[in-house]
């Protein structure tokens, strides 16, 4: 099992550009989570999906952020337009119904820098 | 205050024991976790403990839970330089759909 796979690992973009982050969860996991990590705010849950359906997006900071999960093996987090304050490390994590009380599996993250 | 509080830094000498502490607010917590984040990597689940347990030991790791004081600690015996990382405390409960609430993390620095 390759674990949770995120791409790209690093992204540098100019303010105002669209940014798309990608995540492939572990096969068989039906929960997928997007987190953002910054020095100022720590680890924040942005949104999570169950069976490809968004369950709670209350952590999405603004309408500039959107997330989709078109199928069980792929999810995207899009920022449009991007701003310097969006610079952070974005993590994807996945779990299944049985395991979710026992902790999640995180991807390696995407470090986003908006200049 | 925050739901999960941890000190930001801990510095220890190689070979000594490290104790990382955490306090949480949710008395209905069912699971309590310790995650480890190495530089440039995602969070990795180290260990977890059920709320009906007081202690859990796994090789060099010992987790202690004081439910009355809502205090969780992680002890690492014989700390090595490879243990240098950020350690996150988290808890979850059925009321929160088992979504973990994370602390800000404690940076453990191990020096020779």
JSON list of C-alpha atoms in Angstrom, two decimals:
[
{"chain": "A", "resi": 1, "resn": "UNK", "atom": "CA", "xyz": [0.00, 0.00, 0.00]},
{"chain": "A", "resi": 2, "resn": "UNK", "atom": "CA", "xyz": [1.50, 3.32, -1.08]},
{"chain": "A", "resi": 3, "resn": "UNK", "atom": "CA", "xyz": [-0.34, 5.27, 1.58]},
{"chain": "A", "resi": 4, "resn": "UNK", "atom": "CA", "xyz": [-2.07, 8.59, 1.01]},
{"chain": "A", "resi": 5, "resn": "UNK", "atom": "CA", "xyz": [-0.53, 10.27, -2.02]},
{"chain": "A", "resi": 6, "resn": "UNK", "atom": "CA", "xyz": [-0.53, 14.02, -2.45]},
{"chain": "A", "resi": 7, "resn": "UNK", "atom": "CA", "xyz": [0.68, 16.11, -5.34]},
{"chain": "A", "resi": 8, "resn": "UNK", "atom": "CA", "xyz": [2.47, 18.31, -5.91]},
{"chain": "A", "resi": 9, "resn": "UNK", "atom": "CA", "xyz": [4.87, 18.24, -2.94]},
{"chain": "A", "resi": 10, "resn": "UNK", "atom": "CA", "xyz": [5.70, 21.89, -3.42]},
{"chain": "A", "resi": 11, "resn": "UNK", "atom": "CA", "xyz": [3.84, 24.63, -5.22]},
{"chain": "A", "resi": 12, "resn": "UNK", "atom": "CA", "xyz": [4.93, 28.22, -5.70]},
{"chain": "A", "resi": 13, "resn": "UNK", "atom": "CA", "xyz": [2.44, 30.49, -7.38]},
{"chain": "A", "resi": 14, "resn": "UNK", "atom": "CA", "xyz": [1.74, 34.15, -7.85]},
{"chain": "A", "resi": 15, "resn": "UNK", "atom": "CA", "xyz": [-1.05, 35.90, -6.04]},
{"chain": "A", "resi": 16, "resn": "UNK", "atom": "CA", "xyz": [-4.27, 35.71, -7.98]},
{"chain": "A", "resi": 17, "resn": "UNK", "atom": "CA", "xyz": [-3.50, 32.43, -9.69]},
{"chain": "A", "resi": 18, "resn": "UNK", "atom": "CA", "xyz": [-5.57, 29.29, -9.31]},
{"chain": "A", "resi": 19, "resn": "UNK", "atom": "CA", "xyz": [-4.01, 26.48, -7.33]},
{"chain": "A", "resi": 20, "resn": "UNK", "atom": "CA", "xyz": [-5.15, 22.85, -7.36]},
{"chain": "A", "resi": 21, "resn": "UNK", "atom": "CA", "xyz": [-3.93, 20.34, -4.80]},
{"chain": "A", "resi": 22, "resn": "UNK", "atom": "CA", "xyz": [-4.52, 16.64, -5.34]},
{"chain": "A", "resi": 23, "resn": "UNK", "atom": "CA", "xyz": [-4.97, 13.65, -3.09]},
{"chain": "A", "resi": 24, "resn": "UNK", "atom": "CA", "xyz": [-5.32, 9.92, -3.59]},
{"chain": "A", "resi": 25, "resn": "UNK", "atom": "CA", "xyz": [-6.57, 8.18, -0.43]},
{"chain": "A", "resi": 26, "resn": "UNK", "atom": "CA", "xyz": [-5.77, 4.65, 0.63]},
{"chain": "A", "resi": 27, "resn": "UNK", "atom": "CA", "xyz": [-7.85, 2.15, -1.30]},
{"chain": "A", "resi": 28, "resn": "UNK", "atom": "CA", "xyz": [-10.86, 1.08, 0.76]},
{"chain": "A", "resi": 29, "resn": "UNK", "atom": "CA", "xyz": [-10.85, 4.18, 2.93]},
{"chain": "A", "resi": 30, "resn": "UNK", "atom": "CA", "xyz": [-14.18, 5.97, 2.69]},
{"chain": "A", "resi": 31, "resn": "UNK", "atom": "CA", "xyz": [-13.29, 9.03, 4.75]},
{"chain": "A", "resi": 32, "resn": "UNK", "atom": "CA", "xyz": [-11.07, 11.76, 3.35]},
{"chain": "A", "resi": 33, "resn": "UNK", "atom": "CA", "xyz": [-9.93, 14.88, 5.19]},
{"chain": "A", "resi": 34, "resn": "UNK", "atom": "CA", "xyz": [-8.18, 18.07, 4.13]},
{"chain": "A", "resi": 35, "resn": "UNK", "atom": "CA", "xyz": [-6.11, 19.91, 6.74]},
{"chain": "A", "resi": 36, "resn": "UNK", "atom": "CA", "xyz": [-4.06, 23.09, 6.66]},
{"chain": "A", "resi": 37, "resn": "UNK", "atom": "CA", "xyz": [-1.02, 23.60, 8.87]},
{"chain": "A", "resi": 38, "resn": "UNK", "atom": "CA", "xyz": [0.48, 27.00, 9.68]},
{"chain": "A", "resi": 39, "resn": "UNK", "atom": "CA", "xyz": [2.68, 28.27, 12.46]},
{"chain": "A", "resi": 40, "resn": "UNK", "atom": "CA", "xyz": [0.04, 30.73, 13.56]},
{"chain": "A", "resi": 41, "resn": "UNK", "atom": "CA", "xyz": [-3.01, 28.46, 13.63]},
{"chain": "A", "resi": 42, "resn": "UNK", "atom": "CA", "xyz": [-1.59, 24.96, 13.94]},
{"chain": "A", "resi": 43, "resn": "UNK", "atom": "CA", "xyz": [-3.48, 22.15, 12.23]},
{"chain": "A", "resi": 44, "resn": "UNK", "atom": "CA", "xyz": [-6.94, 23.11, 10.96]},
{"chain": "A", "resi": 45, "resn": "UNK", "atom": "CA", "xyz": [-9.54, 20.77, 9.51]},
{"chain": "A", "resi": 46, "resn": "UNK", "atom": "CA", "xyz": [-10.87, 22.35, 6.32]},
{"chain": "A", "resi": 47, "resn": "UNK", "atom": "CA", "xyz": [-13.35, 19.77, 5.04]},
{"chain": "A", "resi": 48, "resn": "UNK", "atom": "CA", "xyz": [-14.03, 16.07, 5.13]},
{"chain": "A", "resi": 49, "resn": "UNK", "atom": "CA", "xyz": [-15.83, 13.61, 2.88]},
{"chain": "A", "resi": 50, "resn": "UNK", "atom": "CA", "xyz": [-17.56, 10.32, 3.53]},
{"chain": "A", "resi": 51, "resn": "UNK", "atom": "CA", "xyz": [-18.23, 8.09, 0.53]},
{"chain": "A", "resi": 52, "resn": "UNK", "atom": "CA", "xyz": [-17.28, 11.00, -1.75]},
{"chain": "A", "resi": 53, "resn": "UNK", "atom": "CA", "xyz": [-19.89, 13.31, -0.19]},
{"chain": "A", "resi": 54, "resn": "UNK", "atom": "CA", "xyz": [-18.78, 16.46, 1.65]},
{"chain": "A", "resi": 55, "resn": "UNK", "atom": "CA", "xyz": [-19.95, 16.13, 5.24]},
{"chain": "A", "resi": 56, "resn": "UNK", "atom": "CA", "xyz": [-18.54, 19.19, 6.97]},
{"chain": "A", "resi": 57, "resn": "UNK", "atom": "CA", "xyz": [-16.94, 22.13, 5.20]},
{"chain": "A", "resi": 58, "resn": "UNK", "atom": "CA", "xyz": [-17.24, 24.58, 8.06]},
{"chain": "A", "resi": 59, "resn": "UNK", "atom": "CA", "xyz": [-13.46, 24.85, 8.24]},
{"chain": "A", "resi": 60, "resn": "UNK", "atom": "CA", "xyz": [-13.10, 26.15, 4.69]},
{"chain": "A", "resi": 61, "resn": "UNK", "atom": "CA", "xyz": [-11.88, 29.69, 5.27]},
{"chain": "A", "resi": 62, "resn": "UNK", "atom": "CA", "xyz": [-13.49, 31.49, 2.33]},
{"chain": "A", "resi": 63, "resn": "UNK", "atom": "CA", "xyz": [-15.38, 31.01, -0.89]},
{"chain": "A", "resi": 64, "resn": "UNK", "atom": "CA", "xyz": [-12.05, 31.08, -2.66]},
{"chain": "A", "resi": 65, "resn": "UNK", "atom": "CA", "xyz": [-11.55, 27.54, -1.35]},
{"chain": "A", "resi": 66, "resn": "UNK", "atom": "CA", "xyz": [-13.39, 24.59, -2.85]},
{"chain": "A", "resi": 67, "resn": "UNK", "atom": "CA", "xyz": [-12.95, 20.84, -2.62]},
{"chain": "A", "resi": 68, "resn": "UNK", "atom": "CA", "xyz": [-14.29, 17.96, -4.67]},
{"chain": "A", "resi": 69, "resn": "UNK", "atom": "CA", "xyz": [-14.18, 14.23, -4.54]},
{"chain": "A", "resi": 70, "resn": "UNK", "atom": "CA", "xyz": [-15.41, 12.92, -7.92]},
{"chain": "A", "resi": 71, "resn": "UNK", "atom": "CA", "xyz": [-14.65, 9.31, -7.03]},
{"chain": "A", "resi": 72, "resn": "UNK", "atom": "CA", "xyz": [-13.35, 7.15, -4.21]},
{"chain": "A", "resi": 73, "resn": "UNK", "atom": "CA", "xyz": [-9.75, 7.43, -5.30]},
{"chain": "A", "resi": 74, "resn": "UNK", "atom": "CA", "xyz": [-9.29, 11.13, -5.95]},
{"chain": "A", "resi": 75, "resn": "UNK", "atom": "CA", "xyz": [-9.91, 14.48, -4.34]},
{"chain": "A", "resi": 76, "resn": "UNK", "atom": "CA", "xyz": [-8.90, 18.05, -5.13]},
{"chain": "A", "resi": 77, "resn": "UNK", "atom": "CA", "xyz": [-8.63, 21.22, -3.10]},
{"chain": "A", "resi": 78, "resn": "UNK", "atom": "CA", "xyz": [-8.75, 24.35, -5.20]},
{"chain": "A", "resi": 79, "resn": "UNK", "atom": "CA", "xyz": [-7.93, 27.93, -4.26]},
{"chain": "A", "resi": 80, "resn": "UNK", "atom": "CA", "xyz": [-9.04, 30.61, -6.69]},
{"chain": "A", "resi": 81, "resn": "UNK", "atom": "CA", "xyz": [-7.74, 33.27, -6.56]},
{"chain": "A", "resi": 82, "resn": "UNK", "atom": "CA", "xyz": [-4.81, 32.50, -4.29]},
{"chain": "A", "resi": 83, "resn": "UNK", "atom": "CA", "xyz": [-3.46, 35.02, -1.78]},
{"chain": "A", "resi": 84, "resn": "UNK", "atom": "CA", "xyz": [-0.18, 35.17, 0.18]},
{"chain": "A", "resi": 85, "resn": "UNK", "atom": "CA", "xyz": [-2.01, 34.32, 3.41]},
{"chain": "A", "resi": 86, "resn": "UNK", "atom": "CA", "xyz": [-2.94, 30.96, 1.89]},
{"chain": "A", "resi": 87, "resn": "UNK", "atom": "CA", "xyz": [0.71, 29.93, 2.16]},
{"chain": "A", "resi": 88, "resn": "UNK", "atom": "CA", "xyz": [0.76, 26.81, 4.32]},
{"chain": "A", "resi": 89, "resn": "UNK", "atom": "CA", "xyz": [1.23, 23.06, 4.24]},
{"chain": "A", "resi": 90, "resn": "UNK", "atom": "CA", "xyz": [-1.93, 21.29, 3.14]},
{"chain": "A", "resi": 91, "resn": "UNK", "atom": "CA", "xyz": [-2.44, 17.71, 4.25]},
{"chain": "A", "resi": 92, "resn": "UNK", "atom": "CA", "xyz": [-4.83, 15.08, 3.08]},
{"chain": "A", "resi": 93, "resn": "UNK", "atom": "CA", "xyz": [-5.71, 12.15, 5.35]},
{"chain": "A", "resi": 94, "resn": "UNK", "atom": "CA", "xyz": [-7.93, 9.11, 4.96]},
{"chain": "A", "resi": 95, "resn": "UNK", "atom": "CA", "xyz": [-9.59, 6.52, 7.13]},
{"chain": "A", "resi": 96, "resn": "UNK", "atom": "CA", "xyz": [-12.39, 3.97, 7.09]},
{"chain": "A", "resi": 97, "resn": "UNK", "atom": "CA", "xyz": [-15.37, 3.45, 9.33]},
{"chain": "A", "resi": 98, "resn": "UNK", "atom": "CA", "xyz": [-13.62, 0.93, 11.50]},
{"chain": "A", "resi": 99, "resn": "UNK", "atom": "CA", "xyz": [-10.27, 2.67, 11.75]},
{"chain": "A", "resi": 100, "resn": "UNK", "atom": "CA", "xyz": [-11.35, 6.24, 12.20]},
{"chain": "A", "resi": 101, "resn": "UNK", "atom": "CA", "xyz": [-11.46, 5.93, 15.94]},
{"chain": "A", "resi": 102, "resn": "UNK", "atom": "CA", "xyz": [-7.92, 4.63, 15.83]},
{"chain": "A", "resi": 103, "resn": "UNK", "atom": "CA", "xyz": [-6.34, 7.47, 13.93]},
{"chain": "A", "resi": 104, "resn": "UNK", "atom": "CA", "xyz": [-5.88, 8.55, 10.38]},
{"chain": "A", "resi": 105, "resn": "UNK", "atom": "CA", "xyz": [-3.23, 8.05, 7.74]},
{"chain": "A", "resi": 106, "resn": "UNK", "atom": "CA", "xyz": [-1.81, 11.34, 6.52]},
{"chain": "A", "resi": 107, "resn": "UNK", "atom": "CA", "xyz": [-0.17, 12.15, 3.23]},
{"chain": "A", "resi": 108, "resn": "UNK", "atom": "CA", "xyz": [3.18, 13.92, 3.09]},
{"chain": "A", "resi": 109, "resn": "UNK", "atom": "CA", "xyz": [1.55, 17.26, 2.39]},
{"chain": "A", "resi": 110, "resn": "UNK", "atom": "CA", "xyz": [1.77, 19.99, -0.21]},
{"chain": "A", "resi": 111, "resn": "UNK", "atom": "CA", "xyz": [3.77, 23.06, 0.76]},
{"chain": "A", "resi": 112, "resn": "UNK", "atom": "CA", "xyz": [2.08, 26.01, -0.91]},
{"chain": "A", "resi": 113, "resn": "UNK", "atom": "CA", "xyz": [3.82, 29.35, -1.23]},
{"chain": "A", "resi": 114, "resn": "UNK", "atom": "CA", "xyz": [1.88, 32.26, -2.72]},
{"chain": "A", "resi": 115, "resn": "UNK", "atom": "CA", "xyz": [4.06, 35.24, -3.64]},
{"chain": "B", "resi": 1, "resn": "UNK", "atom": "CA", "xyz": [-8.41, 28.60, 25.91]},
{"chain": "B", "resi": 2, "resn": "UNK", "atom": "CA", "xyz": [-7.71, 26.02, 23.27]},
{"chain": "B", "resi": 3, "resn": "UNK", "atom": "CA", "xyz": [-9.28, 22.56, 23.35]},
{"chain": "B", "resi": 4, "resn": "UNK", "atom": "CA", "xyz": [-5.89, 20.86, 23.48]},
{"chain": "B", "resi": 5, "resn": "UNK", "atom": "CA", "xyz": [-2.86, 22.52, 25.02]},
{"chain": "B", "resi": 6, "resn": "UNK", "atom": "CA", "xyz": [0.76, 21.49, 24.76]},
{"chain": "B", "resi": 7, "resn": "UNK", "atom": "CA", "xyz": [4.00, 23.23, 25.48]},
{"chain": "B", "resi": 8, "resn": "UNK", "atom": "CA", "xyz": [5.73, 24.28, 22.26]},
{"chain": "B", "resi": 9, "resn": "UNK", "atom": "CA", "xyz": [9.26, 23.03, 22.88]},
{"chain": "B", "resi": 10, "resn": "UNK", "atom": "CA", "xyz": [11.12, 20.36, 24.81]},
{"chain": "B", "resi": 11, "resn": "UNK", "atom": "CA", "xyz": [14.87, 19.86, 24.75]},
{"chain": "B", "resi": 12, "resn": "UNK", "atom": "CA", "xyz": [16.51, 16.70, 26.11]},
{"chain": "B", "resi": 13, "resn": "UNK", "atom": "CA", "xyz": [19.87, 15.01, 26.04]},
{"chain": "B", "resi": 14, "resn": "UNK", "atom": "CA", "xyz": [20.31, 11.82, 24.07]},
{"chain": "B", "resi": 15, "resn": "UNK", "atom": "CA", "xyz": [19.73, 8.79, 26.28]},
{"chain": "B", "resi": 16, "resn": "UNK", "atom": "CA", "xyz": [17.50, 10.63, 28.73]},
{"chain": "B", "resi": 17, "resn": "UNK", "atom": "CA", "xyz": [13.74, 10.17, 28.99]},
{"chain": "B", "resi": 18, "resn": "UNK", "atom": "CA", "xyz": [11.42, 12.70, 27.40]},
{"chain": "B", "resi": 19, "resn": "UNK", "atom": "CA", "xyz": [8.00, 13.50, 28.76]},
{"chain": "B", "resi": 20, "resn": "UNK", "atom": "CA", "xyz": [5.59, 15.46, 26.59]},
{"chain": "B", "resi": 21, "resn": "UNK", "atom": "CA", "xyz": [2.46, 16.70, 28.30]},
{"chain": "B", "resi": 22, "resn": "UNK", "atom": "CA", "xyz": [-0.97, 17.62, 27.04]},
{"chain": "B", "resi": 23, "resn": "UNK", "atom": "CA", "xyz": [-4.20, 18.84, 28.60]},
{"chain": "B", "resi": 24, "resn": "UNK", "atom": "CA", "xyz": [-7.58, 18.67, 26.93]},
{"chain": "B", "resi": 25, "resn": "UNK", "atom": "CA", "xyz": [-11.02, 20.03, 27.66]},
{"chain": "B", "resi": 26, "resn": "UNK", "atom": "CA", "xyz": [-13.50, 17.46, 26.36]},
{"chain": "B", "resi": 27, "resn": "UNK", "atom": "CA", "xyz": [-14.41, 15.11, 29.18]},
{"chain": "B", "resi": 28, "resn": "UNK", "atom": "CA", "xyz": [-16.31, 12.87, 26.75]},
{"chain": "B", "resi": 29, "resn": "UNK", "atom": "CA", "xyz": [-13.14, 12.04, 24.83]},
{"chain": "B", "resi": 30, "resn": "UNK", "atom": "CA", "xyz": [-13.12, 8.41, 23.82]},
{"chain": "B", "resi": 31, "resn": "UNK", "atom": "CA", "xyz": [-9.79, 8.11, 22.08]},
{"chain": "B", "resi": 32, "resn": "UNK", "atom": "CA", "xyz": [-6.62, 10.03, 22.77]},
{"chain": "B", "resi": 33, "resn": "UNK", "atom": "CA", "xyz": [-3.73, 10.00, 20.34]},
{"chain": "B", "resi": 34, "resn": "UNK", "atom": "CA", "xyz": [-0.13, 10.89, 19.91]},
{"chain": "B", "resi": 35, "resn": "UNK", "atom": "CA", "xyz": [1.08, 11.70, 16.43]},
{"chain": "B", "resi": 36, "resn": "UNK", "atom": "CA", "xyz": [4.65, 12.35, 15.30]},
{"chain": "B", "resi": 37, "resn": "UNK", "atom": "CA", "xyz": [5.64, 14.68, 12.48]},
{"chain": "B", "resi": 38, "resn": "UNK", "atom": "CA", "xyz": [9.16, 14.52, 11.13]},
{"chain": "B", "resi": 39, "resn": "UNK", "atom": "CA", "xyz": [10.52, 17.42, 9.04]},
{"chain": "B", "resi": 40, "resn": "UNK", "atom": "CA", "xyz": [8.90, 17.59, 5.64]},
{"chain": "B", "resi": 41, "resn": "UNK", "atom": "CA", "xyz": [6.52, 14.74, 6.37]},
{"chain": "B", "resi": 42, "resn": "UNK", "atom": "CA", "xyz": [2.92, 14.23, 7.32]},
{"chain": "B", "resi": 43, "resn": "UNK", "atom": "CA", "xyz": [1.64, 13.24, 10.73]},
{"chain": "B", "resi": 44, "resn": "UNK", "atom": "CA", "xyz": [2.19, 9.62, 11.66]},
{"chain": "B", "resi": 45, "resn": "UNK", "atom": "CA", "xyz": [0.08, 7.94, 14.32]},
{"chain": "B", "resi": 46, "resn": "UNK", "atom": "CA", "xyz": [2.42, 6.83, 17.12]},
{"chain": "B", "resi": 47, "resn": "UNK", "atom": "CA", "xyz": [-0.03, 5.40, 19.59]},
{"chain": "B", "resi": 48, "resn": "UNK", "atom": "CA", "xyz": [-3.51, 5.85, 20.98]},
{"chain": "B", "resi": 49, "resn": "UNK", "atom": "CA", "xyz": [-5.26, 5.08, 24.23]},
{"chain": "B", "resi": 50, "resn": "UNK", "atom": "CA", "xyz": [-8.88, 4.48, 25.10]},
{"chain": "B", "resi": 51, "resn": "UNK", "atom": "CA", "xyz": [-10.42, 6.70, 27.73]},
{"chain": "B", "resi": 52, "resn": "UNK", "atom": "CA", "xyz": [-11.06, 3.69, 29.99]},
{"chain": "B", "resi": 53, "resn": "UNK", "atom": "CA", "xyz": [-7.34, 3.01, 30.25]},
{"chain": "B", "resi": 54, "resn": "UNK", "atom": "CA", "xyz": [-4.81, 4.66, 32.55]},
{"chain": "B", "resi": 55, "resn": "UNK", "atom": "CA", "xyz": [-1.66, 3.56, 30.82]},
{"chain": "B", "resi": 56, "resn": "UNK", "atom": "CA", "xyz": [-0.41, 2.00, 27.64]},
{"chain": "B", "resi": 57, "resn": "UNK", "atom": "CA", "xyz": [3.13, 0.87, 26.97]},
{"chain": "B", "resi": 58, "resn": "UNK", "atom": "CA", "xyz": [4.64, 0.14, 23.59]},
{"chain": "B", "resi": 59, "resn": "UNK", "atom": "CA", "xyz": [8.38, -0.51, 23.56]},
{"chain": "B", "resi": 60, "resn": "UNK", "atom": "CA", "xyz": [10.03, 2.82, 24.44]},
{"chain": "B", "resi": 61, "resn": "UNK", "atom": "CA", "xyz": [6.72, 4.68, 24.56]},
{"chain": "B", "resi": 62, "resn": "UNK", "atom": "CA", "xyz": [4.53, 4.99, 27.63]},
{"chain": "B", "resi": 63, "resn": "UNK", "atom": "CA", "xyz": [1.24, 6.87, 27.53]},
{"chain": "B", "resi": 64, "resn": "UNK", "atom": "CA", "xyz": [-0.36, 7.96, 30.79]},
{"chain": "B", "resi": 65, "resn": "UNK", "atom": "CA", "xyz": [-3.91, 9.24, 31.04]},
{"chain": "B", "resi": 66, "resn": "UNK", "atom": "CA", "xyz": [-5.32, 11.11, 34.04]},
{"chain": "B", "resi": 67, "resn": "UNK", "atom": "CA", "xyz": [-9.00, 11.52, 33.22]},
{"chain": "B", "resi": 68, "resn": "UNK", "atom": "CA", "xyz": [-9.75, 13.47, 36.35]},
{"chain": "B", "resi": 69, "resn": "UNK", "atom": "CA", "xyz": [-7.25, 16.16, 35.42]},
{"chain": "B", "resi": 70, "resn": "UNK", "atom": "CA", "xyz": [-7.76, 15.69, 31.65]},
{"chain": "B", "resi": 71, "resn": "UNK", "atom": "CA", "xyz": [-4.04, 15.22, 31.28]},
{"chain": "B", "resi": 72, "resn": "UNK", "atom": "CA", "xyz": [-2.26, 13.00, 28.79]},
{"chain": "B", "resi": 73, "resn": "UNK", "atom": "CA", "xyz": [1.46, 12.41, 28.66]},
{"chain": "B", "resi": 74, "resn": "UNK", "atom": "CA", "xyz": [3.88, 10.61, 26.37]},
{"chain": "B", "resi": 75, "resn": "UNK", "atom": "CA", "xyz": [7.12, 9.31, 27.80]},
{"chain": "B", "resi": 76, "resn": "UNK", "atom": "CA", "xyz": [9.91, 8.27, 25.46]},
{"chain": "B", "resi": 77, "resn": "UNK", "atom": "CA", "xyz": [12.58, 6.20, 27.16]},
{"chain": "B", "resi": 78, "resn": "UNK", "atom": "CA", "xyz": [16.21, 6.35, 26.03]},
{"chain": "B", "resi": 79, "resn": "UNK", "atom": "CA", "xyz": [15.52, 9.25, 23.67]},
{"chain": "B", "resi": 80, "resn": "UNK", "atom": "CA", "xyz": [17.50, 9.16, 20.43]},
{"chain": "B", "resi": 81, "resn": "UNK", "atom": "CA", "xyz": [18.31, 11.89, 17.92]},
{"chain": "B", "resi": 82, "resn": "UNK", "atom": "CA", "xyz": [15.91, 10.16, 15.54]},
{"chain": "B", "resi": 83, "resn": "UNK", "atom": "CA", "xyz": [13.11, 11.01, 17.96]},
{"chain": "B", "resi": 84, "resn": "UNK", "atom": "CA", "xyz": [13.54, 14.71, 17.18]},
{"chain": "B", "resi": 85, "resn": "UNK", "atom": "CA", "xyz": [10.20, 15.74, 15.69]},
{"chain": "B", "resi": 86, "resn": "UNK", "atom": "CA", "xyz": [6.96, 17.52, 16.48]},
{"chain": "B", "resi": 87, "resn": "UNK", "atom": "CA", "xyz": [4.58, 15.52, 18.65]},
{"chain": "B", "resi": 88, "resn": "UNK", "atom": "CA", "xyz": [0.86, 16.21, 18.48]},
{"chain": "B", "resi": 89, "resn": "UNK", "atom": "CA", "xyz": [-1.68, 15.29, 21.08]},
{"chain": "B", "resi": 90, "resn": "UNK", "atom": "CA", "xyz": [-5.26, 14.78, 19.86]},
{"chain": "B", "resi": 91, "resn": "UNK", "atom": "CA", "xyz": [-8.57, 13.48, 21.12]},
{"chain": "B", "resi": 92, "resn": "UNK", "atom": "CA", "xyz": [-11.81, 12.35, 19.54]},
{"chain": "B", "resi": 93, "resn": "UNK", "atom": "CA", "xyz": [-15.25, 11.30, 20.69]},
{"chain": "B", "resi": 94, "resn": "UNK", "atom": "CA", "xyz": [-18.40, 9.83, 19.21]},
{"chain": "B", "resi": 95, "resn": "UNK", "atom": "CA", "xyz": [-20.11, 13.18, 19.68]},
{"chain": "B", "resi": 96, "resn": "UNK", "atom": "CA", "xyz": [-17.63, 14.70, 17.27]},
{"chain": "B", "resi": 97, "resn": "UNK", "atom": "CA", "xyz": [-17.90, 11.82, 14.80]},
{"chain": "B", "resi": 98, "resn": "UNK", "atom": "CA", "xyz": [-14.43, 10.74, 15.90]},
{"chain": "B", "resi": 99, "resn": "UNK", "atom": "CA", "xyz": [-12.84, 13.70, 14.13]},
{"chain": "B", "resi": 100, "resn": "UNK", "atom": "CA", "xyz": [-9.66, 14.36, 16.09]},
{"chain": "B", "resi": 101, "resn": "UNK", "atom": "CA", "xyz": [-9.01, 17.72, 17.66]},
{"chain": "B", "resi": 102, "resn": "UNK", "atom": "CA", "xyz": [-5.29, 18.41, 17.54]},
{"chain": "B", "resi": 103, "resn": "UNK", "atom": "CA", "xyz": [-3.01, 20.41, 19.76]},
{"chain": "B", "resi": 104, "resn": "UNK", "atom": "CA", "xyz": [-0.42, 22.73, 18.26]},
{"chain": "B", "resi": 105, "resn": "UNK", "atom": "CA", "xyz": [2.37, 20.23, 18.74]},
{"chain": "B", "resi": 106, "resn": "UNK", "atom": "CA", "xyz": [5.50, 20.03, 20.89]},
{"chain": "B", "resi": 107, "resn": "UNK", "atom": "CA", "xyz": [8.86, 20.26, 19.13]},
{"chain": "B", "resi": 108, "resn": "UNK", "atom": "CA", "xyz": [11.19, 17.72, 20.71]},
{"chain": "B", "resi": 109, "resn": "UNK", "atom": "CA", "xyz": [14.86, 18.53, 20.25]},
{"chain": "B", "resi": 110, "resn": "UNK", "atom": "CA", "xyz": [17.33, 15.82, 21.16]},
{"chain": "B", "resi": 111, "resn": "UNK", "atom": "CA", "xyz": [20.94, 16.89, 21.48]},
{"chain": "B", "resi": 112, "resn": "UNK", "atom": "CA", "xyz": [24.02, 14.73, 21.99]}
]
